[in-house]
Coordinates of C-alpha atoms in Angstrom, one line a residue:
Chain S
E1 CA 59.1 26.5 80.0
A2 CA 61.8 24.9 82.0
Q3 CA 60.5 24.3 85.5
V4 CA 60.3 22.1 88.6
T5 CA 56.7 21.4 89.7
Q6 CA 55.6 20.2 93.1
N7 CA 52.2 19.0 94.2
P8 CA 50.4 19.7 96.4
R9 CA 51.4 23.3 97.2
Y10 CA 49.7 23.2 100.6
L11 CA 48.7 20.2 102.7
I12 CA 47.1 19.7 106.1
T13 CA 47.1 16.2 107.3
V14 CA 47.0 14.2 110.5
T15 CA 49.6 12.1 112.3
G16 CA 50.1 8.7 110.8
K17 CA 48.4 9.3 107.5
K18 CA 50.7 8.4 104.6
L19 CA 51.3 11.1 102.1
T20 CA 53.3 11.7 98.9
V21 CA 54.6 15.0 97.6
T22 CA 55.3 14.8 93.9
C23 CA 58.2 16.5 92.1
S24 CA 58.7 16.7 88.4
Q25 CA 61.3 18.5 86.2
N26 CA 61.3 18.9 82.4
M27 CA 65.0 19.8 82.0
N28 CA 66.4 16.3 81.7
H29 CA 68.5 16.9 84.9
E30 CA 70.3 14.1 86.5
Y31 CA 70.5 15.4 90.0
M32 CA 67.4 15.9 92.1
S33 CA 67.0 16.7 95.8
W34 CA 64.5 17.4 98.5
Y35 CA 65.0 20.0 101.2
R36 CA 63.0 21.1 104.2
Q37 CA 63.2 24.7 105.4
D38 CA 62.4 25.6 109.0
P39 CA 62.8 29.0 110.7
G40 CA 66.3 29.5 112.1
L41 CA 67.6 26.3 110.5
G42 CA 67.9 27.2 106.9
L43 CA 67.5 24.5 104.2
R44 CA 68.4 21.0 105.1
Q45 CA 68.7 18.2 102.6
I46 CA 66.5 15.2 103.1
Y47 CA 67.4 12.9 100.2
Y48 CA 69.1 13.4 96.9
S49 CA 69.4 11.4 93.7
M50 CA 72.4 11.5 91.3
N51 CA 70.5 9.6 88.6
V52 CA 67.7 7.1 87.9
E53 CA 67.6 4.4 90.6
V54 CA 70.4 6.1 92.5
T55 CA 69.3 7.8 95.8
D56 CA 71.1 8.7 99.0
K57 CA 70.4 10.2 102.3
G58 CA 70.9 13.8 103.1
D59 CA 71.3 15.4 106.5
V60 CA 67.7 14.7 107.8
P61 CA 66.4 11.5 106.1
E62 CA 64.5 10.0 109.1
G63 CA 60.8 9.6 108.5
Y64 CA 61.1 10.1 104.7
K65 CA 61.4 7.9 101.7
V66 CA 62.1 8.7 98.0
S67 CA 62.2 6.8 94.7
R68 CA 63.7 7.7 91.3
K69 CA 62.2 5.3 88.8
E70 CA 62.2 7.9 86.0
K71 CA 64.6 10.8 85.4
R72 CA 61.9 13.5 85.6
N73 CA 60.2 12.4 88.8
F74 CA 61.4 12.3 92.4
P75 CA 58.5 11.8 94.9
L76 CA 58.9 12.3 98.6
I77 CA 57.0 9.9 100.8
L78 CA 56.1 10.3 104.4
E79 CA 54.9 6.9 105.5
S80 CA 53.7 8.0 108.9
P81 CA 53.9 11.8 109.3
S82 CA 54.4 13.3 112.6
P83 CA 54.0 16.9 113.8
N84 CA 57.8 17.5 113.7
Q85 CA 57.6 17.1 109.9
T86 CA 55.5 20.2 109.7
S87 CA 57.7 22.3 107.4
L88 CA 58.2 24.0 104.0
Y89 CA 59.5 21.5 101.5
F90 CA 61.4 22.2 98.3
C91 CA 62.3 20.0 95.5
A92 CA 65.2 21.0 93.2
S93 CA 67.0 19.6 90.2
S94 CA 70.3 20.4 88.5
P95 CA 72.6 19.2 85.8
R96 CA 75.8 17.6 86.8
L97 CA 79.4 18.3 85.7
G98 CA 81.2 15.2 86.6
W99 CA 80.7 14.9 90.4
Q100 CA 79.8 18.6 90.8
V101 CA 76.3 19.8 91.5
E102 CA 75.6 22.7 89.2
T103 CA 72.9 25.4 89.4
Q104 CA 69.9 24.1 91.2
Y105 CA 66.4 24.9 90.0
F106 CA 63.8 25.0 92.8
G107 CA 60.2 24.1 92.8
P108 CA 57.7 26.6 94.4
G109 CA 57.5 24.7 97.7
T110 CA 55.0 22.6 99.5
R111 CA 53.8 23.8 102.9
L112 CA 52.9 20.9 105.1
L113 CA 51.1 20.9 108.4
V114 CA 50.8 17.7 110.4
L115 CA 48.3 17.8 113.2
Chain P
S1 CA 78.5 23.3 113.0
Q2 CA 77.4 24.4 109.6
Q3 CA 79.4 23.9 106.4
G4 CA 78.2 27.3 105.2
E5 CA 77.5 30.2 107.4
E6 CA 76.3 33.6 106.3
D7 CA 77.2 36.9 108.0
P8 CA 75.4 39.0 108.9
Q9 CA 72.1 37.2 109.7
A10 CA 70.2 40.4 108.9
L11 CA 71.1 43.6 107.1
S12 CA 69.0 46.7 106.6
I13 CA 70.2 49.5 104.3
Q14 CA 68.8 52.5 102.4
E15 CA 67.8 52.2 98.8
G16 CA 70.8 53.0 96.6
E17 CA 73.4 51.8 99.0
N18 CA 75.5 48.7 98.5
A19 CA 74.9 45.5 100.4
T20 CA 77.6 43.0 101.3
M21 CA 77.0 39.5 102.6
N22 CA 79.6 37.0 103.5
C23 CA 79.7 33.3 103.6
S24 CA 82.3 31.0 105.3
Y25 CA 82.6 27.3 104.8
K26 CA 84.7 24.5 106.2
T27 CA 85.6 21.8 103.6
S28 CA 87.1 21.9 100.2
I29 CA 84.6 22.7 97.6
N30 CA 84.0 22.3 93.8
N31 CA 81.9 25.4 93.5
L32 CA 79.9 27.9 95.6
Q33 CA 76.5 29.2 94.7
W34 CA 74.4 32.2 95.8
Y35 CA 70.6 32.1 95.8
R36 CA 67.8 34.5 96.6
Q37 CA 64.6 33.7 98.3
N38 CA 61.6 36.0 98.5
S39 CA 59.4 35.3 101.5
G40 CA 58.1 31.7 101.5
R41 CA 59.0 31.1 97.8
G42 CA 61.4 28.9 96.0
L43 CA 65.0 29.8 95.8
V44 CA 66.3 31.5 92.7
H45 CA 69.9 31.0 91.5
L46 CA 72.0 34.1 91.3
I47 CA 75.6 33.1 90.6
L48 CA 77.9 30.1 90.6
I49 CA 81.6 30.5 91.2
R50 CA 84.0 27.6 90.7
S51 CA 86.9 26.9 93.1
N52 CA 89.4 28.0 90.5
E53 CA 87.7 31.4 90.0
R54 CA 88.2 34.4 92.3
E55 CA 85.6 36.9 91.1
K56 CA 82.4 36.9 89.1
H57 CA 79.9 39.5 88.0
S58 CA 76.3 39.5 86.9
G59 CA 74.6 42.8 86.5
R60 CA 74.6 44.5 89.9
L61 CA 76.0 41.4 91.6
R62 CA 79.6 40.8 92.3
V63 CA 80.8 37.6 94.0
T64 CA 84.3 36.9 95.3
L65 CA 85.8 33.6 96.4
D66 CA 88.8 33.2 98.6
T67 CA 89.6 29.4 98.9
S68 CA 92.5 30.0 101.2
K69 CA 90.2 31.7 103.7
K70 CA 87.2 29.4 102.8
S71 CA 85.0 32.5 102.3
S72 CA 82.9 34.2 99.7
S73 CA 81.2 37.5 99.6
L74 CA 78.2 38.8 97.6
L75 CA 78.0 42.4 96.8
I76 CA 74.8 44.0 95.5
T77 CA 75.4 47.5 94.2
A78 CA 72.9 50.3 94.0
S79 CA 70.3 48.4 95.9
R80 CA 66.6 48.5 95.1
A81 CA 63.5 47.8 97.1
A82 CA 63.0 44.7 95.0
D83 CA 66.3 43.3 96.3
T84 CA 64.6 42.7 99.7
A85 CA 64.9 39.0 100.2
S86 CA 66.9 36.3 102.0
Y87 CA 70.2 35.4 100.4
F88 CA 71.8 32.0 100.8
C89 CA 75.2 30.6 99.9
A90 CA 75.5 26.9 99.1
T91 CA 78.7 24.9 98.7
D92 CA 79.1 21.8 96.5
A93 CA 81.4 19.5 98.3
R94 CA 82.1 15.8 98.8
I95 CA 81.4 15.2 102.5
Q96 CA 81.9 11.7 104.0
G97 CA 81.6 10.1 100.5
A98 CA 78.4 11.9 99.6
Q99 CA 78.0 14.7 97.1
K100 CA 76.3 17.5 98.9
L101 CA 75.0 21.0 98.2
V102 CA 75.0 22.5 101.7
F103 CA 73.1 25.7 102.4
G104 CA 73.9 28.3 105.0
Q105 CA 71.1 29.8 107.1
G106 CA 70.9 32.9 105.0
T107 CA 71.1 36.7 105.3
R108 CA 67.9 38.6 105.5
L109 CA 68.3 41.8 103.5
T110 CA 65.9 44.7 103.8
I111 CA 66.1 47.7 101.5
N112 CA 64.4 50.7 102.9
P113 CA 62.9 53.2 100.4

């Protein structure tokens, strides 16, 4: 089944404790992206990757890191989480048509609470 | 200000009625996409319309795109209770040298039985 998986689905952590949220897709998509969703603010892009070893900042990259060593995986790293990173996080992937970003397939989301 | 903005922010209608949501954007786009999100879940793609297309249909969904007005609308006909969800438009555009898919804040649609 074609899908995007994220782990963990729920996470409670404390300020400063490094964490990684994994994202994997099995559709051989070139484009992958991380978003955070907060009430009243919609979805905001954190980082995206156009292909392996190619990543770029989205609109709210501060406090986050990513890597794209393999096509299928795009982990999101919070080196020193803070309470303002409490949010619902989504990973997504899509094929590309030239420079265009096509239909995005979303993971189920990771709900993060930073105390 | 937002690249994509939906209007209205919330819409409540009776089952069987049609629901129309609008999306406005600011820059030139390659395509515009509509997504649905049930509460707290991942977004599900509904329709993608390219910049050279004016209208697209999928089942009970009809999407229009007016690039001269930089706007799009999503029409859901004969609404059902299961259509209750948030609906987002997203624009694929090159902004400041970066390829971005920018989401609006969404329209919360409630279908009353």
